[in-house]
Coordinates of C-alpha atoms in Angstrom, one line a residue:
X1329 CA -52.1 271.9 215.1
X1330 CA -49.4 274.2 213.1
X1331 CA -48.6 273.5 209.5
X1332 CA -45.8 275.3 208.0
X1333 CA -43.0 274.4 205.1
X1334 CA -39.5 274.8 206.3
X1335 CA -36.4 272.9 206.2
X1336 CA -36.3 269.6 207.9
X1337 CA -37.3 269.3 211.6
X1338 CA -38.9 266.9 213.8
X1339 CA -38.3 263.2 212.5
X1340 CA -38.7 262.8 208.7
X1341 CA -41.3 261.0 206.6
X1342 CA -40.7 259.4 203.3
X1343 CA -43.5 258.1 200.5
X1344 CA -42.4 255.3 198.1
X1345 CA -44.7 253.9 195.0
X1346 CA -44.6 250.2 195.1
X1347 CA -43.7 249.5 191.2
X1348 CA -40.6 252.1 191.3
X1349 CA -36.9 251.1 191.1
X1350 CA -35.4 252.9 193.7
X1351 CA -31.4 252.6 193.5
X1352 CA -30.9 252.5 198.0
X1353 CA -29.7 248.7 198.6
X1354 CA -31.2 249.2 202.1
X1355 CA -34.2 250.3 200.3
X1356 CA -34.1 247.2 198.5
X1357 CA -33.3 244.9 200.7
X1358 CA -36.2 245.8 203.4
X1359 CA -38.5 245.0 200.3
X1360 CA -36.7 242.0 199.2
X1361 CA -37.0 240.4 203.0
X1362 CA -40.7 242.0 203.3
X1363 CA -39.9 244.6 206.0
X1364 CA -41.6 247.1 203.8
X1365 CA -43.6 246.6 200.8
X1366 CA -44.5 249.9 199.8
X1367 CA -48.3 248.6 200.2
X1368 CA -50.6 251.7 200.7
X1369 CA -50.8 253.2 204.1
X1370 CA -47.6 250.4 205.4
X1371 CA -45.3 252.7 207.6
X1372 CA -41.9 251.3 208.7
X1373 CA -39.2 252.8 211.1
X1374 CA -36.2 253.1 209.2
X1375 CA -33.1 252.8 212.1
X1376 CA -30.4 252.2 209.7
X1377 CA -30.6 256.0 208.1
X1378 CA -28.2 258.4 210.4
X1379 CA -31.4 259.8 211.0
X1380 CA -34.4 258.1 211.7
X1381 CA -37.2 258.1 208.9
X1382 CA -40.1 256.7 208.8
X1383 CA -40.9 255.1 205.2
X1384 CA -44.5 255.0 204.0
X1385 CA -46.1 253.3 201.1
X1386 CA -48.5 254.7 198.7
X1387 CA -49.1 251.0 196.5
X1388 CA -48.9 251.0 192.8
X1389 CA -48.6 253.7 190.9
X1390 CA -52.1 253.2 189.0
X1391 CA -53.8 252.9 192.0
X1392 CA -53.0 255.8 193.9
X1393 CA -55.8 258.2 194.1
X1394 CA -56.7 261.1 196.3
X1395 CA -58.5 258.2 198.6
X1396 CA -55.6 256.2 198.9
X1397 CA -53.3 259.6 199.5
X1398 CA -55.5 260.3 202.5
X1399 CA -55.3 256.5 204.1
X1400 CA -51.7 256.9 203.8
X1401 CA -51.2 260.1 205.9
X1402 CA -54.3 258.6 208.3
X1403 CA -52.3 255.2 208.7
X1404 CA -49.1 257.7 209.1
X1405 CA -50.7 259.5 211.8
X1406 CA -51.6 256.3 213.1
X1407 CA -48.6 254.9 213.6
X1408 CA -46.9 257.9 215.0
X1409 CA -49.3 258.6 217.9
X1410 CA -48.1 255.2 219.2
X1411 CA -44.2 256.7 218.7
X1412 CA -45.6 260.0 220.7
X1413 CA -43.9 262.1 218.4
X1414 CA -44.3 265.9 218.9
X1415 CA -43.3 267.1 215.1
X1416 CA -43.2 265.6 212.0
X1417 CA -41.5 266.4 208.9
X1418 CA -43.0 265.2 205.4
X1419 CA -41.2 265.1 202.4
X1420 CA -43.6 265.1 199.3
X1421 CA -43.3 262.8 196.8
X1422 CA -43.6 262.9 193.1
X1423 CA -46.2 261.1 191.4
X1424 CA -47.5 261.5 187.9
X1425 CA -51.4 261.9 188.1
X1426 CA -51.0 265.0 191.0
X1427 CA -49.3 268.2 191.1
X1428 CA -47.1 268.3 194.3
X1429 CA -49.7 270.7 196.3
X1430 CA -52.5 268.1 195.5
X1431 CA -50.4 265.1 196.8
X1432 CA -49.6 267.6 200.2
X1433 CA -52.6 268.8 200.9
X1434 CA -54.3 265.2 200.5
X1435 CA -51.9 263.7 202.6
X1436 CA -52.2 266.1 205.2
X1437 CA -55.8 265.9 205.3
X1438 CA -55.4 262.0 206.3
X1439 CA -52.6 263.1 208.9
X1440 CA -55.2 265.7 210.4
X1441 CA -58.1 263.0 210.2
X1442 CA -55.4 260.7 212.3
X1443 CA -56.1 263.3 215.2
X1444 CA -59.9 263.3 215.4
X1445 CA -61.0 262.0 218.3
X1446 CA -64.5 262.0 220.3
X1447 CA -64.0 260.9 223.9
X1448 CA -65.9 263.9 225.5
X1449 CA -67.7 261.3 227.8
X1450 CA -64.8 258.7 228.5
X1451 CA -62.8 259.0 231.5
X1452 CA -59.7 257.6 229.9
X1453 CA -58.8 260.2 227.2
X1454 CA -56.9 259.3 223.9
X1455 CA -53.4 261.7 223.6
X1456 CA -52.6 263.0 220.5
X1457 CA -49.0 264.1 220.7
X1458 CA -48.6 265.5 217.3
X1459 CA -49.0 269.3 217.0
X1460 CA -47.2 270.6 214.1
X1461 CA -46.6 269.0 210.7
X1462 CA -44.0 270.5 208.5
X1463 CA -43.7 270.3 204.8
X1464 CA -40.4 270.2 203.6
X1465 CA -39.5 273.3 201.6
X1466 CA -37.4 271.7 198.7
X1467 CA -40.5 269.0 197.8
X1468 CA -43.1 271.1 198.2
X1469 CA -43.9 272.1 194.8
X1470 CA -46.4 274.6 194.3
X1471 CA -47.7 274.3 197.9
X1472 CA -47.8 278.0 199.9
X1473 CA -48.8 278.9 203.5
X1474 CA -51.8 280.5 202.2
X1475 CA -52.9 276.9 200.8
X1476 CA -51.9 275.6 204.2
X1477 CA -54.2 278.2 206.2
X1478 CA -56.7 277.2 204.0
X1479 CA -56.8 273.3 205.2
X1480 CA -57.1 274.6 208.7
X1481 CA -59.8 276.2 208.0
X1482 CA -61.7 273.6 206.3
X1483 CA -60.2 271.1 209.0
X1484 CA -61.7 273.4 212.0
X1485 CA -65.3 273.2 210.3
X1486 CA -65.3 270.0 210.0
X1487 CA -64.4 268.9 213.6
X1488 CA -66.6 271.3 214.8
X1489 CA -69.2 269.9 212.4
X1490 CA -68.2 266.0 213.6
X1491 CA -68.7 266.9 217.0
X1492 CA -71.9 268.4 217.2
X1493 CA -73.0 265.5 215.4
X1494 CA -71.4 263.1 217.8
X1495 CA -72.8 264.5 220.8
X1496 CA -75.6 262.9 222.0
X1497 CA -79.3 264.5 222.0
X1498 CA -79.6 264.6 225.8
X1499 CA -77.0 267.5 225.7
X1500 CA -77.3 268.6 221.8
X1501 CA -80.7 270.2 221.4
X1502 CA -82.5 273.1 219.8
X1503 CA -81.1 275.3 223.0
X1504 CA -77.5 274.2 222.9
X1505 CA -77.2 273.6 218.7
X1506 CA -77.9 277.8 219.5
X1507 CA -75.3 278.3 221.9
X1508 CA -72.9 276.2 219.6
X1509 CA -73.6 278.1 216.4
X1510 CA -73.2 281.3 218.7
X1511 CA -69.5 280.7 219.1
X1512 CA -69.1 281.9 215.3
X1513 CA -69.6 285.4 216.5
X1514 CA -65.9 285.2 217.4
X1515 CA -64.8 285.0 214.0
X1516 CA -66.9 287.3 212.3
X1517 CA -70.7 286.1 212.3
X1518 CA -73.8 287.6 213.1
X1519 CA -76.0 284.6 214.3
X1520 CA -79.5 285.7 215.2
X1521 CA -82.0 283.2 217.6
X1522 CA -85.3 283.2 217.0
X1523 CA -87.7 281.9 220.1
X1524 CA -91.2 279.8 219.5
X1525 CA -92.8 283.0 220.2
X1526 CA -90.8 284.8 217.4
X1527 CA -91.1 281.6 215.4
X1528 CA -95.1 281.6 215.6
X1529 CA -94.8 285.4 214.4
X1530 CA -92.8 284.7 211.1
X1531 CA -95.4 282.3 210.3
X1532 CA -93.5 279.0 210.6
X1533 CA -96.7 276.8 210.8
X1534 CA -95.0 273.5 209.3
X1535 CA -92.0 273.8 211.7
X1536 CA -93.7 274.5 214.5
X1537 CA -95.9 271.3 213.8
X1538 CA -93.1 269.0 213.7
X1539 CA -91.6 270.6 217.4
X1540 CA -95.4 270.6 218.8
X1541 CA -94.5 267.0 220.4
X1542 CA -91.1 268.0 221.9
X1543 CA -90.8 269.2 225.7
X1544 CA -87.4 271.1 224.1
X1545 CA -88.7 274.5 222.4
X1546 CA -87.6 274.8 218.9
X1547 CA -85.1 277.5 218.3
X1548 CA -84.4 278.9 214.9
X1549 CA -80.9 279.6 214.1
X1550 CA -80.0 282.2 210.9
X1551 CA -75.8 282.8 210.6
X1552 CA -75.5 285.9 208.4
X1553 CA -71.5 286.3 207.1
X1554 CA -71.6 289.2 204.6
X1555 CA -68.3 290.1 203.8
X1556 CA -68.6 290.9 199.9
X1557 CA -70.8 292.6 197.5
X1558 CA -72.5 289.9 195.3
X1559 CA -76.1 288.5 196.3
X1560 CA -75.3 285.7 199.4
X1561 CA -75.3 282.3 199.1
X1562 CA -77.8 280.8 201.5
X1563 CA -76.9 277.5 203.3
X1564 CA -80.4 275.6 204.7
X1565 CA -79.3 272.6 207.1
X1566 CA -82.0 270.0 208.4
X1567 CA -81.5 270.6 212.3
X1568 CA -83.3 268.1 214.0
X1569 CA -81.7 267.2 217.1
X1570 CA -83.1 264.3 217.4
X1571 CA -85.9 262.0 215.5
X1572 CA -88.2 259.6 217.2
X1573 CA -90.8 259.1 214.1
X1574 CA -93.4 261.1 215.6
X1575 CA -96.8 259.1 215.7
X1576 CA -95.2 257.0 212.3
X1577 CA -92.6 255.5 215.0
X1578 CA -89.4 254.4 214.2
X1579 CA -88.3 251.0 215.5
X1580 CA -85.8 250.7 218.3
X1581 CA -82.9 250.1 216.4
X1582 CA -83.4 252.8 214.1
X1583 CA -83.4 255.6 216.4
X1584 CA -80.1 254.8 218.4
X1585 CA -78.6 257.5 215.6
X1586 CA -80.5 259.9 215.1
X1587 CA -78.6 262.3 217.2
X1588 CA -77.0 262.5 213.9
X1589 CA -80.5 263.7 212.2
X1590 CA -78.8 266.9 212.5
X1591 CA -75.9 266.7 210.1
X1592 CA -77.5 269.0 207.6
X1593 CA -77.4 271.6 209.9
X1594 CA -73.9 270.5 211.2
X1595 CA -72.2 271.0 208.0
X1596 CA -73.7 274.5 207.6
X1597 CA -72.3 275.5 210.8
X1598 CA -69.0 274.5 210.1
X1599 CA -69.1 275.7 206.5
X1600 CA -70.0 278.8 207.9
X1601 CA -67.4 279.1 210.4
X1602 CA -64.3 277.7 207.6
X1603 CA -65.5 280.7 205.5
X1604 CA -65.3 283.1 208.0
X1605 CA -62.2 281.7 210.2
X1606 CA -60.1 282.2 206.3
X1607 CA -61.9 285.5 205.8
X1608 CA -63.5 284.9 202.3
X1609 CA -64.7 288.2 200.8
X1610 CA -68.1 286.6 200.4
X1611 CA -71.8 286.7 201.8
X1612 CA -73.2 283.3 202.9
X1613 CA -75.8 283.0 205.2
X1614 CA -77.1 279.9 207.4
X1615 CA -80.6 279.0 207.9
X1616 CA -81.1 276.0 210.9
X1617 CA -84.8 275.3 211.5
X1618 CA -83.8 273.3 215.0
X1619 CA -86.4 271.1 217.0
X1620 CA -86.8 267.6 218.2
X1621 CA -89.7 265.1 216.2
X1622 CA -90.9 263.4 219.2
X1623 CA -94.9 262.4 220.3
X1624 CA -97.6 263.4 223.2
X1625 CA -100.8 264.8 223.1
X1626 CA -100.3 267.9 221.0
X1627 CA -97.8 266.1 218.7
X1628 CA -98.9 266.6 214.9
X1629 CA -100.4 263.3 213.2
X1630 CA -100.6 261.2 210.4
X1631 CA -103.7 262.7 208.3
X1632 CA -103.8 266.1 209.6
X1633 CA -103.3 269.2 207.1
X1634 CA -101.0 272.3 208.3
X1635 CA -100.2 275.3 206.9
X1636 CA -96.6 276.5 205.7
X1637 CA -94.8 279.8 205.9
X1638 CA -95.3 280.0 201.6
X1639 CA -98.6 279.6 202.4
X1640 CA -99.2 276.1 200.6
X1641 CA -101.4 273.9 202.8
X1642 CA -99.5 270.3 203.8
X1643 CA -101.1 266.9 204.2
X1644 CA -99.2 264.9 206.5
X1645 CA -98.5 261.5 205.0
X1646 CA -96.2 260.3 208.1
X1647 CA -94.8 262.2 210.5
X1648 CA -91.3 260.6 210.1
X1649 CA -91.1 262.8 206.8
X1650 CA -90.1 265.6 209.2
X1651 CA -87.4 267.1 208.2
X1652 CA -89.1 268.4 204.6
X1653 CA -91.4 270.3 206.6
X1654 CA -89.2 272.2 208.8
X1655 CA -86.9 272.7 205.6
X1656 CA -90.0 274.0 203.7
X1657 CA -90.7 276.5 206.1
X1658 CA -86.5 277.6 206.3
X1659 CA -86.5 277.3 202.3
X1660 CA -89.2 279.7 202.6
X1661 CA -87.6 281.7 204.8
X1662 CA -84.3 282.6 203.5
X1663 CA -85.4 283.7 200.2
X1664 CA -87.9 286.0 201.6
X1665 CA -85.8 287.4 203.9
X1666 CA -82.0 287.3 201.8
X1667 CA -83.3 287.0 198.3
X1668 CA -80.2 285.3 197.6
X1669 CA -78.3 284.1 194.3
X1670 CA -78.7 280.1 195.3
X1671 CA -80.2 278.4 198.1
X1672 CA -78.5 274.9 198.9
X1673 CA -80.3 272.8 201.5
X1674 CA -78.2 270.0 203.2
X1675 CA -80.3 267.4 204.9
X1676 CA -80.5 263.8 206.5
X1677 CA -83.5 263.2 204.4
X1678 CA -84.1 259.6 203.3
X1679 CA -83.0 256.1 203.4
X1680 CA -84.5 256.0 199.9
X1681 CA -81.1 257.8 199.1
X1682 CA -79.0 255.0 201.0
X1683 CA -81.0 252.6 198.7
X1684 CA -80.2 255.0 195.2
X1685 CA -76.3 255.7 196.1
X1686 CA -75.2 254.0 198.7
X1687 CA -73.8 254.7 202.0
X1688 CA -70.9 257.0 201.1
X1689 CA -72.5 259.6 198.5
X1690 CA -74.7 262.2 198.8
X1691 CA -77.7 262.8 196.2
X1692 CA -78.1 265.8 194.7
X1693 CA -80.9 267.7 192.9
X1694 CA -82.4 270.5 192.2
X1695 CA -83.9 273.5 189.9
X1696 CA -81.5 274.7 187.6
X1697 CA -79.0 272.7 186.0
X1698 CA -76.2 274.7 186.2
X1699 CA -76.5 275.1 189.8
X1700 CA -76.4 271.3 190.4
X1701 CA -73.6 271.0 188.3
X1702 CA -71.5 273.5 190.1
X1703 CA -72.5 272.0 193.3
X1704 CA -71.3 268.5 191.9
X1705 CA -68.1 270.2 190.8
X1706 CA -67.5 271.5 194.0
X1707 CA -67.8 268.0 195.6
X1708 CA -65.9 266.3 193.2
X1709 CA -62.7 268.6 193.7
X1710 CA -63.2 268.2 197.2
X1711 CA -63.6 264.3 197.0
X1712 CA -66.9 264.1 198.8
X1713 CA -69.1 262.1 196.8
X1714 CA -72.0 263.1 195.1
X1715 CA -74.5 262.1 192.5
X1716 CA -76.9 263.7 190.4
X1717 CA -81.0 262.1 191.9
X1718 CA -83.3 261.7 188.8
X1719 CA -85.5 264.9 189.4
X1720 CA -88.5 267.0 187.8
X1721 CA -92.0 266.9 187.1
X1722 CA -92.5 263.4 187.0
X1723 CA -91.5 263.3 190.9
X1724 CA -93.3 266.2 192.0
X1725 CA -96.4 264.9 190.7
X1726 CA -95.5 262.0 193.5
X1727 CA -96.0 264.9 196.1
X1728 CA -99.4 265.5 194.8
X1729 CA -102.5 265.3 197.5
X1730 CA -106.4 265.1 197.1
X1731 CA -107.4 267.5 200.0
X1732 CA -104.1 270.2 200.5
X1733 CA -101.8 271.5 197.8
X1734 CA -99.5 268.8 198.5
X1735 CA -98.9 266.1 200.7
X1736 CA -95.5 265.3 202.7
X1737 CA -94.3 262.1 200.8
X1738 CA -94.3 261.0 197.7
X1739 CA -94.7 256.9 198.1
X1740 CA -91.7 254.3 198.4
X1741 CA -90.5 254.5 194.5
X1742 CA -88.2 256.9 193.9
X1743 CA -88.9 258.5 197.3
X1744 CA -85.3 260.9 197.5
X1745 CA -86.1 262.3 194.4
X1746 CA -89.5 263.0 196.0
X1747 CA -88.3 264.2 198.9
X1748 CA -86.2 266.9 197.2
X1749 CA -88.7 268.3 194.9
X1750 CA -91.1 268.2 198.1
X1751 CA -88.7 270.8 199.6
X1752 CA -87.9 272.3 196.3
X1753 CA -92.1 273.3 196.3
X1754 CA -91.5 276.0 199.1
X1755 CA -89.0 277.6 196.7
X1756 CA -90.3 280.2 194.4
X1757 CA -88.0 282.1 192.4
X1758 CA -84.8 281.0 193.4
X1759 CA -81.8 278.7 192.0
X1760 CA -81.9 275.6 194.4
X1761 CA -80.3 272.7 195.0
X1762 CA -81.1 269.6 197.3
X1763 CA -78.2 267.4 198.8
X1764 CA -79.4 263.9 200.5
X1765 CA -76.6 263.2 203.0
X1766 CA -78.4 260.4 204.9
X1767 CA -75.5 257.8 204.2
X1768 CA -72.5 259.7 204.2
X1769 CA -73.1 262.0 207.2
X1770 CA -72.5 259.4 209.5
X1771 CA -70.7 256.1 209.3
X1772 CA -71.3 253.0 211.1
X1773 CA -67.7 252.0 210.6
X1774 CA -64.8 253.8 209.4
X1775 CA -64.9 253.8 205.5
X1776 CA -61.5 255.1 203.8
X1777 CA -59.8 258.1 205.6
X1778 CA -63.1 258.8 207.3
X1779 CA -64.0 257.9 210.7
X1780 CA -66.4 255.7 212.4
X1781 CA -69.2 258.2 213.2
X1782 CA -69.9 262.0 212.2
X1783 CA -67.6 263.1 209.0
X1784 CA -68.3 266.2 208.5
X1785 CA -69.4 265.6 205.1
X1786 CA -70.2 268.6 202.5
X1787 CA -68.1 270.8 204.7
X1788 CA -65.7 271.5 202.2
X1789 CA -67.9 271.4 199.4
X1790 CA -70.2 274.1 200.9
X1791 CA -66.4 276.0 201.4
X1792 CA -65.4 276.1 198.1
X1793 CA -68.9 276.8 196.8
X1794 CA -68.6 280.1 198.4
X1795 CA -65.2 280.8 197.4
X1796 CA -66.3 280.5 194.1
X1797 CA -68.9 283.3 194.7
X1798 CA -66.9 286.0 194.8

């Protein structure tokens, strides 16, 4: 996809606010005949301008928000796949609660969501014509190419993100989530894999418990960018590839997604690669602790105690709280090994968080205050929703076992804030923050802009996180 501002090429689009006067009698009379309303995301062909525009409305002016911005351009993009047009042309509209490179940049991102697609395993493909949008030079504000290279960047994470979440676990596992995170290399990164046998020598015990059930070997993937001179930023993602329950078995129905247990570790990667594809002067690193939670005869059980890479002993509680102990061992790990500035760890954790904030925000926690708040800063510029978990002593007392140093869940009430801190235990000296994106890494139906299935959620937060590390 090219973006660009230029002069006018391609057909033209148009936004119109719903409560405006607008002076055009055509104008007026499509609304008075209810051609075109001006509702938000409505997109009407214009044939009576000497050249055809389409006309798309963004609602009422107090109702426009950078949610609504995005459905229009998706509904846009929409509606001109079924036209087949090549090139489109946008004009950017003025509107009082956004400078003209937020309303842009907001309504591109819909018009880029419009292309997403997932059919790797259809025979009948769905064609996206479009392949260059252009902004048009006189309404574009603010706006620069820079600012443009900059959404591509973010876009490209976040499809590559979507679709490693969207493949299915029978060709996404430890092995492959390797040779996927590999592909970074072209743009910059060093990605090291570790092997079981190189795992076992780090001292991974808690890890390598979780993969003991798993015919698929667990690999562990680090992603070193260092491209600046501060201490990194280090980016833990829950990689499970995919999640039976172990021994504390999850019902049928509950495991048909959890090909998607992996969207921690998704968004890293494509974090990671955004950063590196626009060249941030910055150091990040990526930590991915990848395996498969699955039962036999060796598998790891309810009851049994395991050691742990900080060298706290682990009762296991249920073996469907996985994904805590593999990131309590890659916790471990990258602060050992990077002694960064901030760890942030990005995991499928818990329906507990589903329960506390719903399907379409993340929870967030952590050890220092001012690291959760910039994290939540970064989400809310980026528009991916977060909240703030209740966290602290009170629920890492939850965590508290009578035989090890702690045990691997914390009980039903306030279980993601449990969870976190759980995780948070393996973390000695360093700032750290916990995001919970077990709703909003994956939806079951499409939900605003978004699409039904991966979203590549936190991407962009994770981005301008690091940008802000300079």
């Amino acid at each position: 996809m090219k973006l660009r501002i230029e002069e006018n090429r391609g057909i033209t689009v148009k936004f119109f606010v719903k409560d405006r006067e607008y002076k055009c009698k055509t104008l007026n009379g499509f609304k008075q005949n209810h051609f075109f309303n001006m509702d938000c995301g409505e997109v009407f062909l214009n044939y009576k301008c000497e050249n055809e525009k389409l006309l798309v409305g963004l609602g009422n002016e107090k109702d426009i928000d950078a949610d609504s911005l995005k459905i229009a351009g998706l509904k846009l993009g929409e509606r001109i796949n079924t036209y087949k047009i090549e090139t489109l042309t946008i004009e950017v509209p003025e509107l009082k609660e956004f400078s003209k490179k937020e309303t842009a940049l907001l309504l591109l991102e819909g018009l880029l969501n419009s292309t997403y697609t997932f059919d790797n395993y259809k025979k009948d493909k769905k064609e996206i014509t479009l392949n260059e949008i252009v902004v048009e030079k006189e309404s574009s504000g603010d706006l620069d190419e820079e600012d443009l290279k900059e959404l591509m960047s973010k876009w490209n994470g976040i499809k590559f993100a979507r679709d490693l979440v969207n493949t299915p676990a029978n060709d996404l596992y430890p092995e492959t989530l390797a040779q996927e995170a590999l592909k970074l290399e072209e743009f910059g990164v060093k990605v090291k894999v570790f092997d079981k046998t190189e795992i076992e020598e780090i001292g991974m015990e808690a890890y390598l418990s979780v993969a003991r059930g798993s015919k698929k070997d667990p690999k562990l993937i680090v992603m070193e960018y260092l491209n600046g001179e501060n201490a990194p930023l280090a980016y833990v993602g829950k990689g499970l590839t995919y999640d039976s329950g172990g021994y504390s078995l999850k019902p049928s129905d509950g495991m048909k997604t959890m090909k998607s247990d992996m969207g921690g570790s998704a968004a890293v990667i494509g974090a990671i690669r955004a950063i590196a594809e626009m060249g941030l002067k910055v150091n990040v690193v990526g930590v991915v602790a990848a395996c498969e939670n699955m039962l036999d005869g060796g598998a790891y059980k309810p009851g049994d105690v395991i050691g742990s890479l900080r060298g706290l002993k682990i009762e296991v509680d249920n073996t469907d709280a996985e994904g805590r102990l593999t990131l309590a061992d890659a916790v471990c790990y990258a602060e050992k090994t990077y002694k960064p500035k901030m760890i942030v760890e990005l995991s499928t954790l818990t329906g507990a968080c589903l329960v506390a904030t719903g399907a379409h925000a993340s929870g967030v926690l952590g050890n220092d205050e001012d690291s959760i708040e910039k994290v939540l800063n970064c989400a809310k510029k980026e528009n991916e929703r977060s909240w703030m978990l209740p966290h602290g002593k009170d629920y890492q007392e939850l965590n508290k076992s009578e035989i090890a140093d702690i045990k691997n869940t914390g009980g039903r009430w306030g279980g993601a804030s449990s969870a976190g801190e759980f995780v948070g235990a393996f973390v000695k000296d360093t700032n750290f923050v916990h995001i919970d994106i077990a709703g909003p890494a994956y939806n079951s139906e499409a939900f605003k802009a978004e699409p039904k299935g991966a979203t590549g959620h936190m991407v962009k937060t994770l981005y301008r996180l690091a940008k802000k590390n300079k």
